[in-house]
Short mmCIF file of C-alpha atoms in Angstrom, two decimals:
data_model
loop_
_atom_site.label_atom_id
_atom_site.label_comp_id
_atom_site.label_asym_id
_atom_site.label_seq_id
_atom_site.Cartn_x
_atom_site.Cartn_y
_atom_site.Cartn_z
CA MET A 1 -0.13 0.16 -0.09
CA ASP A 2 1.45 3.37 -1.10
CA MET A 3 0.73 5.73 1.77
CA THR A 4 2.29 8.49 -0.03
CA GLN A 5 -0.14 8.28 -2.68
CA ASN A 6 -2.88 7.72 -0.58
CA SER A 7 -2.27 10.82 1.42
CA GLU A 8 -1.73 13.08 -1.76
CA ALA A 9 -5.20 11.60 -2.71
CA SER A 10 -6.90 12.59 0.68
CA ARG A 11 -5.68 16.16 0.20
CA SER A 12 -7.23 16.72 -3.21
CA LEU A 13 -10.38 18.63 -3.07
CA THR A 14 -13.24 19.86 -5.22
CA LYS A 15 -15.60 22.63 -5.10
CA VAL A 16 -18.99 22.32 -6.79
CA THR A 17 -21.28 25.55 -7.14
CA VAL A 18 -24.90 24.61 -7.44
CA LEU A 19 -27.61 27.42 -8.26
CA VAL A 20 -30.95 26.51 -6.81
CA ARG A 21 -33.78 28.81 -8.43
CA ILE A 22 -37.43 29.07 -7.54
CA ARG A 23 -39.22 27.89 -10.76
CA GLU A 24 -40.91 30.17 -12.94
CA GLY A 25 -44.41 30.97 -11.94
CA ILE A 26 -43.99 29.94 -8.49
CA LEU A 27 -44.38 32.51 -5.67
CA ASP A 28 -41.24 33.91 -4.21
CA PRO A 29 -42.25 35.84 -1.03
CA GLN A 30 -38.53 36.64 -0.03
CA GLY A 31 -37.98 38.35 -3.63
CA GLN A 32 -41.17 40.10 -3.33
CA ALA A 33 -40.25 41.53 0.14
CA VAL A 34 -37.19 42.77 -0.82
CA CYS A 35 -38.69 44.30 -4.00
CA GLN A 36 -41.27 45.90 -1.47
CA ALA A 37 -38.54 46.99 0.91
CA LEU A 38 -36.79 48.69 -2.33
CA HIS A 39 -40.06 50.64 -3.29
CA ASP A 40 -40.49 51.77 0.33
CA MET A 41 -37.13 53.44 0.07
CA GLY A 42 -38.12 55.44 -3.02
CA GLU A 43 -36.30 53.03 -5.50
CA ASN A 44 -39.10 52.51 -7.86
CA ASP A 45 -37.19 51.36 -10.93
CA VAL A 46 -37.07 47.65 -9.98
CA PHE A 47 -39.71 45.53 -11.29
CA THR A 48 -39.26 42.03 -10.04
CA ILE A 49 -36.73 40.57 -7.74
CA ARG A 50 -36.12 36.58 -7.58
CA ILE A 51 -33.93 35.08 -4.83
CA GLY A 52 -32.68 31.53 -5.04
CA LYS A 53 -29.62 29.90 -3.28
CA ILE A 54 -25.89 29.35 -4.20
CA ILE A 55 -24.70 26.34 -2.60
CA GLU A 56 -20.92 25.57 -2.50
CA ILE A 57 -20.08 22.11 -1.67
CA PHE A 58 -16.48 21.03 -0.90
CA LEU A 59 -15.63 17.31 -1.17
CA PRO A 60 -12.81 14.99 -2.06
CA SER A 61 -12.05 14.83 -5.56
CA SER A 62 -13.49 11.67 -7.52
CA GLU A 63 -14.68 10.50 -10.70
CA ASP A 64 -18.27 10.70 -10.13
CA THR A 65 -18.33 14.03 -8.28
CA GLU A 66 -21.14 15.54 -10.73
CA GLU A 67 -23.30 12.14 -10.36
CA LYS A 68 -22.94 12.38 -6.78
CA VAL A 69 -23.97 15.99 -6.54
CA ARG A 70 -27.05 15.41 -8.83
CA LEU A 71 -28.18 12.90 -6.60
CA TRP A 72 -27.87 14.98 -3.51
CA CYS A 73 -29.66 17.82 -5.36
CA ASP A 74 -32.51 15.51 -6.28
CA ARG A 75 -32.69 14.29 -2.72
CA ILE A 76 -32.05 17.12 -0.32
CA LEU A 77 -30.54 20.24 -1.85
CA ALA A 78 -33.46 21.33 -4.21
CA ASN A 79 -37.26 20.97 -3.91
CA PRO A 80 -37.94 19.61 -7.46
CA LEU A 81 -41.73 20.68 -7.07
CA VAL A 82 -40.68 24.40 -6.80
CA GLU A 83 -37.11 24.97 -7.58
CA ASN A 84 -34.80 23.79 -10.32
CA TYR A 85 -31.01 23.47 -10.01
CA GLU A 86 -28.19 24.00 -12.16
CA ILE A 87 -24.31 22.89 -11.54
CA GLN A 88 -22.53 25.99 -12.37
CA GLY A 89 -19.24 24.70 -11.87
CA ILE A 90 -16.86 21.87 -10.54
CA GLU A 91 -13.22 23.11 -9.74
CA PRO A 92 -10.42 21.71 -7.75
CA VAL A 93 -9.46 23.97 -4.74
CA ARG A 94 -6.55 24.03 -2.33
CA GLN A 95 -8.50 24.22 0.72
CA GLN A 96 -11.95 24.53 2.45
CA PRO A 97 -13.15 27.72 3.91
CA MET A 98 -11.84 28.37 7.24
CA SER A 99 -14.29 26.87 9.65
CA VAL A 100 -15.32 28.94 12.89
CA MET B 1 -41.54 64.69 -26.81
CA ASP B 2 -41.11 61.41 -28.83
CA MET B 3 -43.68 59.07 -27.52
CA THR B 4 -42.54 56.20 -29.78
CA GLN B 5 -38.86 56.32 -28.27
CA ASN B 6 -40.27 56.71 -24.83
CA SER B 7 -42.19 53.51 -25.27
CA GLU B 8 -39.52 51.60 -26.66
CA ALA B 9 -37.20 52.82 -23.68
CA SER B 10 -39.76 51.57 -21.26
CA ARG B 11 -39.66 48.12 -22.95
CA SER B 12 -36.09 47.68 -22.67
CA LEU B 13 -35.16 45.31 -19.56
CA THR B 14 -32.02 44.28 -17.78
CA LYS B 15 -31.46 41.36 -15.56
CA VAL B 16 -28.82 41.84 -12.83
CA THR B 17 -27.52 38.56 -11.21
CA VAL B 18 -26.12 39.29 -7.69
CA LEU B 19 -24.25 36.30 -5.79
CA VAL B 20 -24.41 37.04 -1.80
CA ARG B 21 -21.98 34.70 -0.01
CA ILE B 22 -21.57 34.34 3.57
CA ARG B 23 -17.95 35.55 4.51
CA GLU B 24 -15.16 33.21 5.12
CA GLY B 25 -14.89 32.59 9.16
CA ILE B 26 -18.58 33.29 9.75
CA LEU B 27 -20.77 30.47 10.99
CA ASP B 28 -23.15 29.23 8.33
CA PRO B 29 -25.95 27.04 10.12
CA GLN B 30 -27.92 26.42 6.98
CA GLY B 31 -24.81 25.01 5.34
CA GLN B 32 -23.95 22.95 8.30
CA ALA B 33 -27.47 21.60 8.77
CA VAL B 34 -27.45 20.42 4.83
CA CYS B 35 -24.09 18.92 5.63
CA GLN B 36 -25.29 17.06 8.67
CA ALA B 37 -28.15 15.73 6.54
CA LEU B 38 -26.11 14.31 4.09
CA HIS B 39 -23.98 12.71 6.58
CA ASP B 40 -26.96 11.42 8.31
CA MET B 41 -27.93 9.94 4.97
CA GLY B 42 -24.74 8.16 4.93
CA GLU B 43 -23.06 10.28 2.67
CA ASN B 44 -20.01 10.94 4.46
CA ASP B 45 -17.81 12.22 1.41
CA VAL B 46 -18.85 15.68 1.75
CA PHE B 47 -16.33 17.96 3.99
CA THR B 48 -18.19 21.55 4.08
CA ILE B 49 -21.31 23.25 2.48
CA ARG B 50 -21.87 27.11 2.34
CA ILE B 51 -25.09 28.38 1.35
CA GLY B 52 -25.55 32.02 -0.05
CA LYS B 53 -28.16 33.75 -2.28
CA ILE B 54 -28.41 34.24 -5.78
CA ILE B 55 -30.57 37.50 -6.35
CA GLU B 56 -31.84 38.10 -9.79
CA ILE B 57 -32.99 41.61 -10.10
CA PHE B 58 -35.28 42.75 -13.16
CA LEU B 59 -35.24 46.43 -13.96
CA PRO B 60 -35.55 49.04 -16.83
CA SER B 61 -32.18 49.27 -18.66
CA SER B 62 -30.18 52.39 -17.95
CA GLU B 63 -26.56 53.61 -18.07
CA ASP B 64 -26.10 53.56 -14.22
CA THR B 65 -27.55 50.00 -13.68
CA GLU B 66 -24.47 48.59 -11.88
CA GLU B 67 -24.25 51.99 -9.86
CA LYS B 68 -27.66 51.44 -8.65
CA VAL B 69 -27.57 47.51 -7.86
CA ARG B 70 -24.43 48.27 -5.90
CA LEU B 71 -26.06 50.77 -3.96
CA TRP B 72 -29.05 48.43 -3.08
CA CYS B 73 -26.73 45.67 -2.38
CA ASP B 74 -24.66 48.01 0.30
CA ARG B 75 -28.12 49.23 1.71
CA ILE B 76 -30.29 46.07 1.77
CA LEU B 77 -29.44 42.97 -0.31
CA ALA B 78 -26.32 42.05 1.50
CA ASN B 79 -25.28 42.46 5.29
CA PRO B 80 -21.78 43.66 4.96
CA LEU B 81 -20.91 42.61 8.51
CA VAL B 82 -21.30 39.04 7.66
CA GLU B 83 -21.86 38.83 3.78
CA ASN B 84 -19.94 40.02 0.56
CA TYR B 85 -21.73 40.05 -2.74
CA GLU B 86 -20.39 39.75 -6.28
CA ILE B 87 -22.43 41.04 -9.24
CA GLN B 88 -22.14 37.95 -11.42
CA GLY B 89 -23.85 39.46 -14.60
CA ILE B 90 -25.70 42.30 -16.39
CA GLU B 91 -27.75 41.24 -19.53
CA PRO B 92 -30.45 42.61 -21.53
CA VAL B 93 -33.57 40.18 -21.39
CA ARG B 94 -37.00 40.05 -23.05
CA GLN B 95 -39.37 39.83 -20.36
CA GLN B 96 -39.74 39.53 -16.43
CA PRO B 97 -40.15 36.06 -14.98
CA MET B 98 -43.91 35.11 -15.13
CA SER B 99 -45.48 36.62 -12.24
CA VAL B 100 -48.07 34.34 -10.20
#
């Protein structure tokens, strides 16, 4: 067993960025509230605001990263009834975000 | 007053996409909860999840669109203490999302 190679592999890290948007035609109360708040501030030249999520996932690099993330999206990250998702990018990264 | 031109201008529409992320080092309870949920499902090869917002703003096209949106971000769309924002794109669009 090549420990060096193993240890190298365990350090290899991927960031997947997923955008989750509320489906067209589905009410977005958060977006409406922000839009209304802008109007209340006198900013009337905004028509519509839609607010979704950007999900950044840090995981060990592997061949089936996209497949895994799609599974997670289908199961837990997005609600297919009211949201759709898009995998915006898959990129190698040096380190995870600093945790608190 | 040229009504034709005015009417043309009023139909010209821009979509601005803003990404709002929680600053590095700031706790992200939503991301932690989703990460824990994946672990609980037996998906252990995920290290960290960070969840931010994607904000899509539909407004009449104008010269100072970016300036306006940056003002709104500073004032209301992002909390500079714990979040930072990035204007991901400014693009002309044909129509707003269908409202409900």
